[in-house]
mmCIF file with all atom_site columns, N, CA and C in Angstrom:
data_model
loop_
_atom_site.group_PDB
_atom_site.id
_atom_site.type_symbol
_atom_site.label_atom_id
_atom_site.label_alt_id
_atom_site.label_comp_id
_atom_site.label_asym_id
_atom_site.label_entity_id
_atom_site.label_seq_id
_atom_site.pdbx_PDB_ins_code
_atom_site.Cartn_x
_atom_site.Cartn_y
_atom_site.Cartn_z
_atom_site.occupancy
_atom_site.B_iso_or_equiv
_atom_site.pdbx_formal_charge
_atom_site.auth_seq_id
_atom_site.auth_comp_id
_atom_site.auth_asym_id
_atom_site.auth_atom_id
_atom_site.pdbx_PDB_model_num
ATOM 1   N N  . MET A 1 1  ? 2.527   19.372 -16.843 1.00 0.00 ? 6  MET A N  1
ATOM 2   C CA . MET A 1 1  ? 3.269   18.187 -17.283 1.00 0.00 ? 6  MET A CA 1
ATOM 3   C C  . MET A 1 1  ? 2.550   16.953 -16.488 1.00 0.00 ? 6  MET A C  1
ATOM 4   N N  . SER A 1 2  ? 2.286   16.323 -16.361 1.00 0.00 ? 7  SER A N  1
ATOM 5   C CA . SER A 1 2  ? 1.650   14.960 -16.088 1.00 0.00 ? 7  SER A CA 1
ATOM 6   C C  . SER A 1 2  ? 2.521   13.828 -15.295 1.00 0.00 ? 7  SER A C  1
ATOM 7   N N  . THR A 1 3  ? 2.085   13.361 -14.329 1.00 0.00 ? 8  THR A N  1
ATOM 8   C CA . THR A 1 3  ? 2.833   12.799 -12.854 1.00 0.00 ? 8  THR A CA 1
ATOM 9   C C  . THR A 1 3  ? 2.834   11.458 -14.001 1.00 0.00 ? 8  THR A C  1
ATOM 10  N N  . PRO A 1 4  ? 3.213   10.382 -13.932 1.00 0.00 ? 9  PRO A N  1
ATOM 11  C CA . PRO A 1 4  ? 3.295   9.063  -14.202 1.00 0.00 ? 9  PRO A CA 1
ATOM 12  C C  . PRO A 1 4  ? 2.362   8.203  -13.244 1.00 0.00 ? 9  PRO A C  1
ATOM 13  N N  . LEU A 1 5  ? 1.818   7.406  -14.172 1.00 0.00 ? 10 LEU A N  1
ATOM 14  C CA . LEU A 1 5  ? 1.139   6.588  -13.242 1.00 0.00 ? 10 LEU A CA 1
ATOM 15  C C  . LEU A 1 5  ? 1.170   5.550  -12.284 1.00 0.00 ? 10 LEU A C  1
ATOM 16  N N  . SER A 1 6  ? 0.753   5.394  -11.363 1.00 0.00 ? 11 SER A N  1
ATOM 17  C CA . SER A 1 6  ? 0.679   4.935  -10.072 1.00 0.00 ? 11 SER A CA 1
ATOM 18  C C  . SER A 1 6  ? 1.095   4.876  -9.543  1.00 0.00 ? 11 SER A C  1
ATOM 19  N N  . ARG A 1 7  ? -0.056  4.182  -7.837  1.00 0.00 ? 12 ARG A N  1
ATOM 20  C CA . ARG A 1 7  ? -0.672  4.690  -7.181  1.00 0.00 ? 12 ARG A CA 1
ATOM 21  C C  . ARG A 1 7  ? -0.064  5.276  -5.926  1.00 0.00 ? 12 ARG A C  1
ATOM 22  N N  . PRO A 1 8  ? -1.335  5.856  -4.890  1.00 0.00 ? 13 PRO A N  1
ATOM 23  C CA . PRO A 1 8  ? -0.660  6.925  -4.909  1.00 0.00 ? 13 PRO A CA 1
ATOM 24  C C  . PRO A 1 8  ? -0.888  6.241  -3.232  1.00 0.00 ? 13 PRO A C  1
ATOM 25  N N  . GLN A 1 9  ? 0.092   6.191  -1.690  1.00 0.00 ? 14 GLN A N  1
ATOM 26  C CA . GLN A 1 9  ? -1.341  5.765  -0.285  1.00 0.00 ? 14 GLN A CA 1
ATOM 27  C C  . GLN A 1 9  ? -0.818  6.549  0.384   1.00 0.00 ? 14 GLN A C  1
ATOM 28  N N  . ASP A 1 10 ? -1.454  7.979  -0.124  1.00 0.00 ? 15 ASP A N  1
ATOM 29  C CA . ASP A 1 10 ? -2.432  8.785  0.594   1.00 0.00 ? 15 ASP A CA 1
ATOM 30  C C  . ASP A 1 10 ? -3.658  9.088  0.548   1.00 0.00 ? 15 ASP A C  1
ATOM 31  N N  . LYS A 1 11 ? -4.542  8.794  -1.046  1.00 0.00 ? 16 LYS A N  1
ATOM 32  C CA . LYS A 1 11 ? -6.011  9.242  -1.358  1.00 0.00 ? 16 LYS A CA 1
ATOM 33  C C  . LYS A 1 11 ? -6.552  8.078  -1.867  1.00 0.00 ? 16 LYS A C  1
ATOM 34  N N  . LYS A 1 12 ? -6.094  6.758  -1.222  1.00 0.00 ? 17 LYS A N  1
ATOM 35  C CA . LYS A 1 12 ? -6.923  5.455  -1.910  1.00 0.00 ? 17 LYS A CA 1
ATOM 36  C C  . LYS A 1 12 ? -7.992  4.785  -0.850  1.00 0.00 ? 17 LYS A C  1
ATOM 37  N N  . VAL A 1 13 ? -8.872  4.579  -2.033  1.00 0.00 ? 18 VAL A N  1
ATOM 38  C CA . VAL A 1 13 ? -10.360 3.864  -0.692  1.00 0.00 ? 18 VAL A CA 1
ATOM 39  C C  . VAL A 1 13 ? -9.614  2.600  -1.001  1.00 0.00 ? 18 VAL A C  1
ATOM 40  N N  . ILE A 1 14 ? -10.201 1.310  -1.827  1.00 0.00 ? 19 ILE A N  1
ATOM 41  C CA . ILE A 1 14 ? -9.429  0.121  -2.440  1.00 0.00 ? 19 ILE A CA 1
ATOM 42  C C  . ILE A 1 14 ? -7.462  0.212  -2.423  1.00 0.00 ? 19 ILE A C  1
ATOM 43  N N  . ALA A 1 15 ? -7.636  0.638  -3.283  1.00 0.00 ? 20 ALA A N  1
ATOM 44  C CA . ALA A 1 15 ? -5.965  0.089  -4.227  1.00 0.00 ? 20 ALA A CA 1
ATOM 45  C C  . ALA A 1 15 ? -5.237  0.867  -4.473  1.00 0.00 ? 20 ALA A C  1
ATOM 46  N N  . GLY A 1 16 ? -6.132  2.454  -5.020  1.00 0.00 ? 21 GLY A N  1
ATOM 47  C CA . GLY A 1 16 ? -5.761  3.425  -4.375  1.00 0.00 ? 21 GLY A CA 1
ATOM 48  C C  . GLY A 1 16 ? -5.494  3.489  -6.772  1.00 0.00 ? 21 GLY A C  1
ATOM 49  N N  . VAL A 1 17 ? -6.022  2.668  -7.321  1.00 0.00 ? 22 VAL A N  1
ATOM 50  C CA . VAL A 1 17 ? -6.373  2.562  -9.046  1.00 0.00 ? 22 VAL A CA 1
ATOM 51  C C  . VAL A 1 17 ? -6.927  4.164  -9.220  1.00 0.00 ? 22 VAL A C  1
ATOM 52  N N  . CYS A 1 18 ? -8.290  3.990  -9.320  1.00 0.00 ? 23 CYS A N  1
ATOM 53  C CA . CYS A 1 18 ? -8.872  5.413  -9.406  1.00 0.00 ? 23 CYS A CA 1
ATOM 54  C C  . CYS A 1 18 ? -8.164  6.761  -8.990  1.00 0.00 ? 23 CYS A C  1
ATOM 55  N N  . ALA A 1 19 ? -7.576  6.865  -7.540  1.00 0.00 ? 24 ALA A N  1
ATOM 56  C CA . ALA A 1 19 ? -6.541  8.376  -7.506  1.00 0.00 ? 24 ALA A CA 1
ATOM 57  C C  . ALA A 1 19 ? -5.943  8.256  -8.633  1.00 0.00 ? 24 ALA A C  1
ATOM 58  N N  . GLY A 1 20 ? -4.582  7.417  -8.739  1.00 0.00 ? 25 GLY A N  1
ATOM 59  C CA . GLY A 1 20 ? -3.654  6.970  -9.818  1.00 0.00 ? 25 GLY A CA 1
ATOM 60  C C  . GLY A 1 20 ? -4.164  7.923  -10.801 1.00 0.00 ? 25 GLY A C  1
ATOM 61  N N  . LEU A 1 21 ? -4.866  7.132  -11.671 1.00 0.00 ? 26 LEU A N  1
ATOM 62  C CA . LEU A 1 21 ? -5.859  7.620  -13.256 1.00 0.00 ? 26 LEU A CA 1
ATOM 63  C C  . LEU A 1 21 ? -5.403  8.686  -13.119 1.00 0.00 ? 26 LEU A C  1
ATOM 64  N N  . ALA A 1 22 ? -6.263  9.851  -11.949 1.00 0.00 ? 27 ALA A N  1
ATOM 65  C CA . ALA A 1 22 ? -7.228  11.214 -11.652 1.00 0.00 ? 27 ALA A CA 1
ATOM 66  C C  . ALA A 1 22 ? -5.922  12.080 -11.608 1.00 0.00 ? 27 ALA A C  1
ATOM 67  N N  . TYR A 1 23 ? -4.924  11.579 -10.644 1.00 0.00 ? 28 TYR A N  1
ATOM 68  C CA . TYR A 1 23 ? -3.644  12.561 -10.493 1.00 0.00 ? 28 TYR A CA 1
ATOM 69  C C  . TYR A 1 23 ? -2.849  11.548 -11.910 1.00 0.00 ? 28 TYR A C  1
ATOM 70  N N  . ARG A 1 24 ? -2.831  11.034 -12.548 1.00 0.00 ? 29 ARG A N  1
ATOM 71  C CA . ARG A 1 24 ? -2.658  11.518 -13.693 1.00 0.00 ? 29 ARG A CA 1
ATOM 72  C C  . ARG A 1 24 ? -2.994  11.805 -14.527 1.00 0.00 ? 29 ARG A C  1
ATOM 73  N N  . PHE A 1 25 ? -4.136  11.848 -16.074 1.00 0.00 ? 30 PHE A N  1
ATOM 74  C CA . PHE A 1 25 ? -4.531  12.941 -15.711 1.00 0.00 ? 30 PHE A CA 1
ATOM 75  C C  . PHE A 1 25 ? -5.053  14.241 -16.015 1.00 0.00 ? 30 PHE A C  1
ATOM 76  N N  . GLY A 1 26 ? -5.186  14.802 -14.341 1.00 0.00 ? 31 GLY A N  1
ATOM 77  C CA . GLY A 1 26 ? -5.536  15.790 -14.133 1.00 0.00 ? 31 GLY A CA 1
ATOM 78  C C  . GLY A 1 26 ? -7.143  16.441 -13.455 1.00 0.00 ? 31 GLY A C  1
ATOM 79  N N  . MET A 1 27 ? -7.292  14.735 -13.148 1.00 0.00 ? 32 MET A N  1
ATOM 80  C CA . MET A 1 27 ? -9.283  15.405 -12.475 1.00 0.00 ? 32 MET A CA 1
ATOM 81  C C  . MET A 1 27 ? -9.003  14.839 -11.053 1.00 0.00 ? 32 MET A C  1
ATOM 82  N N  . SER A 1 28 ? -10.711 15.266 -10.974 1.00 0.00 ? 33 SER A N  1
ATOM 83  C CA . SER A 1 28 ? -10.453 14.420 -9.250  1.00 0.00 ? 33 SER A CA 1
ATOM 84  C C  . SER A 1 28 ? -10.628 13.471 -8.991  1.00 0.00 ? 33 SER A C  1
ATOM 85  N N  . PRO A 1 29 ? -10.524 12.518 -7.840  1.00 0.00 ? 34 PRO A N  1
ATOM 86  C CA . PRO A 1 29 ? -9.832  11.316 -7.684  1.00 0.00 ? 34 PRO A CA 1
ATOM 87  C C  . PRO A 1 29 ? -11.811 11.196 -7.709  1.00 0.00 ? 34 PRO A C  1
ATOM 88  N N  . PHE A 1 30 ? -12.831 11.904 -6.923  1.00 0.00 ? 35 PHE A N  1
ATOM 89  C CA . PHE A 1 30 ? -13.806 11.018 -6.580  1.00 0.00 ? 35 PHE A CA 1
ATOM 90  C C  . PHE A 1 30 ? -15.204 11.391 -8.169  1.00 0.00 ? 35 PHE A C  1
ATOM 91  N N  . VAL A 1 31 ? -14.771 12.085 -9.388  1.00 0.00 ? 36 VAL A N  1
ATOM 92  C CA . VAL A 1 31 ? -15.280 12.254 -10.433 1.00 0.00 ? 36 VAL A CA 1
ATOM 93  C C  . VAL A 1 31 ? -14.722 10.739 -10.982 1.00 0.00 ? 36 VAL A C  1
ATOM 94  N N  . VAL A 1 32 ? -13.870 10.506 -11.104 1.00 0.00 ? 37 VAL A N  1
ATOM 95  C CA . VAL A 1 32 ? -12.371 9.954  -11.614 1.00 0.00 ? 37 VAL A CA 1
ATOM 96  C C  . VAL A 1 32 ? -13.914 7.694  -11.193 1.00 0.00 ? 37 VAL A C  1
ATOM 97  N N  . ARG A 1 33 ? -13.669 8.156  -9.135  1.00 0.00 ? 38 ARG A N  1
ATOM 98  C CA . ARG A 1 33 ? -14.552 7.191  -8.401  1.00 0.00 ? 38 ARG A CA 1
ATOM 99  C C  . ARG A 1 33 ? -15.597 7.380  -9.068  1.00 0.00 ? 38 ARG A C  1
ATOM 100 N N  . LEU A 1 34 ? -16.541 8.131  -9.062  1.00 0.00 ? 39 LEU A N  1
ATOM 101 C CA . LEU A 1 34 ? -18.082 8.533  -9.000  1.00 0.00 ? 39 LEU A CA 1
ATOM 102 C C  . LEU A 1 34 ? -18.079 7.860  -11.155 1.00 0.00 ? 39 LEU A C  1
ATOM 103 N N  . LEU A 1 35 ? -17.243 7.861  -12.303 1.00 0.00 ? 40 LEU A N  1
ATOM 104 C CA . LEU A 1 35 ? -16.958 7.762  -13.108 1.00 0.00 ? 40 LEU A CA 1
ATOM 105 C C  . LEU A 1 35 ? -17.263 5.960  -13.189 1.00 0.00 ? 40 LEU A C  1
ATOM 106 N N  . PHE A 1 36 ? -16.221 5.638  -12.140 1.00 0.00 ? 41 PHE A N  1
ATOM 107 C CA . PHE A 1 36 ? -16.334 3.002  -12.378 1.00 0.00 ? 41 PHE A CA 1
ATOM 108 C C  . PHE A 1 36 ? -17.313 3.193  -11.667 1.00 0.00 ? 41 PHE A C  1
ATOM 109 N N  . LEU A 1 37 ? -18.408 4.173  -10.614 1.00 0.00 ? 42 LEU A N  1
ATOM 110 C CA . LEU A 1 37 ? -19.298 3.158  -10.113 1.00 0.00 ? 42 LEU A CA 1
ATOM 111 C C  . LEU A 1 37 ? -20.410 3.460  -11.018 1.00 0.00 ? 42 LEU A C  1
ATOM 112 N N  . LEU A 1 38 ? -20.589 4.890  -12.176 1.00 0.00 ? 43 LEU A N  1
ATOM 113 C CA . LEU A 1 38 ? -21.235 4.639  -12.944 1.00 0.00 ? 43 LEU A CA 1
ATOM 114 C C  . LEU A 1 38 ? -21.040 2.747  -14.530 1.00 0.00 ? 43 LEU A C  1
ATOM 115 N N  . SER A 1 39 ? -19.954 3.253  -14.761 1.00 0.00 ? 44 SER A N  1
ATOM 116 C CA . SER A 1 39 ? -19.781 2.252  -15.420 1.00 0.00 ? 44 SER A CA 1
ATOM 117 C C  . SER A 1 39 ? -19.852 0.949  -14.869 1.00 0.00 ? 44 SER A C  1
ATOM 118 N N  . CYS A 1 40 ? -19.827 0.551  -13.476 1.00 0.00 ? 45 CYS A N  1
ATOM 119 C CA . CYS A 1 40 ? -20.282 -0.504 -13.378 1.00 0.00 ? 45 CYS A CA 1
ATOM 120 C C  . CYS A 1 40 ? -22.034 -1.625 -13.957 1.00 0.00 ? 45 CYS A C  1
ATOM 121 N N  . LEU A 1 41 ? -22.691 0.059  -13.618 1.00 0.00 ? 46 LEU A N  1
ATOM 122 C CA . LEU A 1 41 ? -23.989 -0.360 -14.361 1.00 0.00 ? 46 LEU A CA 1
ATOM 123 C C  . LEU A 1 41 ? -23.975 -0.767 -15.475 1.00 0.00 ? 46 LEU A C  1
ATOM 124 N N  . LEU A 1 42 ? -23.396 -0.554 -16.240 1.00 0.00 ? 47 LEU A N  1
ATOM 125 C CA . LEU A 1 42 ? -23.296 -0.906 -18.142 1.00 0.00 ? 47 LEU A CA 1
ATOM 126 C C  . LEU A 1 42 ? -22.218 -2.159 -17.671 1.00 0.00 ? 47 LEU A C  1
ATOM 127 N N  . PRO A 1 43 ? -22.754 -3.586 -19.423 1.00 0.00 ? 48 PRO A N  1
ATOM 128 C CA . PRO A 1 43 ? -22.324 -4.700 -19.156 1.00 0.00 ? 48 PRO A CA 1
ATOM 129 C C  . PRO A 1 43 ? -20.434 -4.421 -19.169 1.00 0.00 ? 48 PRO A C  1
ATOM 130 N N  . GLY A 1 44 ? -19.828 -4.656 -19.186 1.00 0.00 ? 49 GLY A N  1
ATOM 131 C CA . GLY A 1 44 ? -18.589 -4.886 -19.797 1.00 0.00 ? 49 GLY A CA 1
ATOM 132 C C  . GLY A 1 44 ? -17.475 -5.299 -18.978 1.00 0.00 ? 49 GLY A C  1
ATOM 133 N N  . PRO A 1 45 ? -15.835 -5.318 -19.580 1.00 0.00 ? 50 PRO A N  1
ATOM 134 C CA . PRO A 1 45 ? -14.922 -6.025 -18.050 1.00 0.00 ? 50 PRO A CA 1
ATOM 135 C C  . PRO A 1 45 ? -14.414 -5.075 -16.971 1.00 0.00 ? 50 PRO A C  1
ATOM 136 N N  . GLN A 1 46 ? -15.553 -4.150 -16.253 1.00 0.00 ? 51 GLN A N  1
ATOM 137 C CA . GLN A 1 46 ? -14.929 -3.064 -15.607 1.00 0.00 ? 51 GLN A CA 1
ATOM 138 C C  . GLN A 1 46 ? -13.984 -3.544 -14.162 1.00 0.00 ? 51 GLN A C  1
ATOM 139 N N  . PHE A 1 47 ? -14.767 -4.877 -13.680 1.00 0.00 ? 52 PHE A N  1
ATOM 140 C CA . PHE A 1 47 ? -13.574 -5.353 -12.388 1.00 0.00 ? 52 PHE A CA 1
ATOM 141 C C  . PHE A 1 47 ? -13.157 -6.575 -13.192 1.00 0.00 ? 52 PHE A C  1
ATOM 142 N N  . LEU A 1 48 ? -12.712 -6.498 -14.193 1.00 0.00 ? 53 LEU A N  1
ATOM 143 C CA . LEU A 1 48 ? -11.467 -7.035 -14.405 1.00 0.00 ? 53 LEU A CA 1
ATOM 144 C C  . LEU A 1 48 ? -10.090 -6.001 -14.899 1.00 0.00 ? 53 LEU A C  1
ATOM 145 N N  . ILE A 1 49 ? -10.922 -5.198 -15.826 1.00 0.00 ? 54 ILE A N  1
ATOM 146 C CA . ILE A 1 49 ? -9.809  -4.001 -15.678 1.00 0.00 ? 54 ILE A CA 1
ATOM 147 C C  . ILE A 1 49 ? -9.405  -3.055 -15.211 1.00 0.00 ? 54 ILE A C  1
ATOM 148 N N  . TYR A 1 50 ? -9.387  -3.156 -14.226 1.00 0.00 ? 55 TYR A N  1
ATOM 149 C CA . TYR A 1 50 ? -9.728  -2.482 -12.617 1.00 0.00 ? 55 TYR A CA 1
ATOM 150 C C  . TYR A 1 50 ? -8.789  -3.107 -11.844 1.00 0.00 ? 55 TYR A C  1
ATOM 151 N N  . LEU A 1 51 ? -8.940  -5.077 -11.718 1.00 0.00 ? 56 LEU A N  1
ATOM 152 C CA . LEU A 1 51 ? -8.116  -5.372 -10.539 1.00 0.00 ? 56 LEU A CA 1
ATOM 153 C C  . LEU A 1 51 ? -6.753  -5.443 -12.065 1.00 0.00 ? 56 LEU A C  1
ATOM 154 N N  . GLY A 1 52 ? -6.736  -5.440 -13.740 1.00 0.00 ? 57 GLY A N  1
ATOM 155 C CA . GLY A 1 52 ? -5.185  -5.656 -14.111 1.00 0.00 ? 57 GLY A CA 1
ATOM 156 C C  . GLY A 1 52 ? -4.859  -4.765 -13.819 1.00 0.00 ? 57 GLY A C  1
ATOM 157 N N  . LEU A 1 53 ? -5.329  -3.469 -13.181 1.00 0.00 ? 58 LEU A N  1
ATOM 158 C CA . LEU A 1 53 ? -4.461  -2.086 -13.656 1.00 0.00 ? 58 LEU A CA 1
ATOM 159 C C  . LEU A 1 53 ? -3.873  -1.771 -11.767 1.00 0.00 ? 58 LEU A C  1
ATOM 160 N N  . TRP A 1 54 ? -4.741  -2.615 -10.919 1.00 0.00 ? 59 TRP A N  1
ATOM 161 C CA . TRP A 1 54 ? -3.897  -2.985 -9.343  1.00 0.00 ? 59 TRP A CA 1
ATOM 162 C C  . TRP A 1 54 ? -2.932  -3.666 -10.041 1.00 0.00 ? 59 TRP A C  1
ATOM 163 N N  . VAL A 1 55 ? -2.752  -4.900 -10.926 1.00 0.00 ? 60 VAL A N  1
ATOM 164 C CA . VAL A 1 55 ? -1.812  -5.371 -10.269 1.00 0.00 ? 60 VAL A CA 1
ATOM 165 C C  . VAL A 1 55 ? -0.523  -4.843 -11.808 1.00 0.00 ? 60 VAL A C  1
ATOM 166 N N  . MET A 1 56 ? -0.668  -4.328 -12.356 1.00 0.00 ? 61 MET A N  1
ATOM 167 C CA . MET A 1 56 ? 0.259   -3.376 -13.230 1.00 0.00 ? 61 MET A CA 1
ATOM 168 C C  . MET A 1 56 ? 0.351   -2.573 -12.375 1.00 0.00 ? 61 MET A C  1
ATOM 169 N N  . MET A 1 57 ? -0.370  -1.422 -12.021 1.00 0.00 ? 62 MET A N  1
ATOM 170 C CA . MET A 1 57 ? -0.125  0.661  -11.246 1.00 0.00 ? 62 MET A CA 1
ATOM 171 C C  . MET A 1 57 ? 1.132   -0.258 -10.182 1.00 0.00 ? 62 MET A C  1
ATOM 172 N N  . PRO A 1 58 ? 2.669   0.888  -10.317 1.00 0.00 ? 63 PRO A N  1
ATOM 173 C CA . PRO A 1 58 ? 2.905   0.471  -9.411  1.00 0.00 ? 63 PRO A CA 1
ATOM 174 C C  . PRO A 1 58 ? 2.953   1.656  -8.047  1.00 0.00 ? 63 PRO A C  1
ATOM 175 N N  . LYS A 1 59 ? 3.200   0.521  -6.773  1.00 0.00 ? 64 LYS A N  1
ATOM 176 C CA . LYS A 1 59 ? 2.760   2.259  -5.662  1.00 0.00 ? 64 LYS A CA 1
ATOM 177 C C  . LYS A 1 59 ? 3.757   3.238  -6.159  1.00 0.00 ? 64 LYS A C  1
ATOM 178 N N  . ARG A 1 60 ? 3.063   4.599  -5.454  1.00 0.00 ? 65 ARG A N  1
ATOM 179 C CA . ARG A 1 60 ? 4.612   5.663  -5.430  1.00 0.00 ? 65 ARG A CA 1
ATOM 180 C C  . ARG A 1 60 ? 5.416   5.475  -4.691  1.00 0.00 ? 65 ARG A C  1
ATOM 181 N N  . PRO A 1 61 ? 5.880   5.713  -4.157  1.00 0.00 ? 66 PRO A N  1
ATOM 182 C CA . PRO A 1 61 ? 6.949   5.659  -3.104  1.00 0.00 ? 66 PRO A CA 1
ATOM 183 C C  . PRO A 1 61 ? 7.636   6.043  -1.761  1.00 0.00 ? 66 PRO A C  1
ATOM 184 N N  . TYR A 1 62 ? 6.315   7.977  -2.294  1.00 0.00 ? 67 TYR A N  1
ATOM 185 C CA . TYR A 1 62 ? 5.802   8.820  -1.402  1.00 0.00 ? 67 TYR A CA 1
ATOM 186 C C  . TYR A 1 62 ? 4.487   9.332  -1.299  1.00 0.00 ? 67 TYR A C  1
#
């Protein structure tokens, strides 16, 4: 069973978006952060998506 999409308070680097996505999909937070950084080399709205997820994803209460 997967966890709900939320931002953890213990494994965050900036806002916890990548860690929250990693926990939701059963991946390592390091891998998700690396994929995000590599995607920033390509043109697109990556930073806007990150900011949108930061606003929309609730903080995990624990």
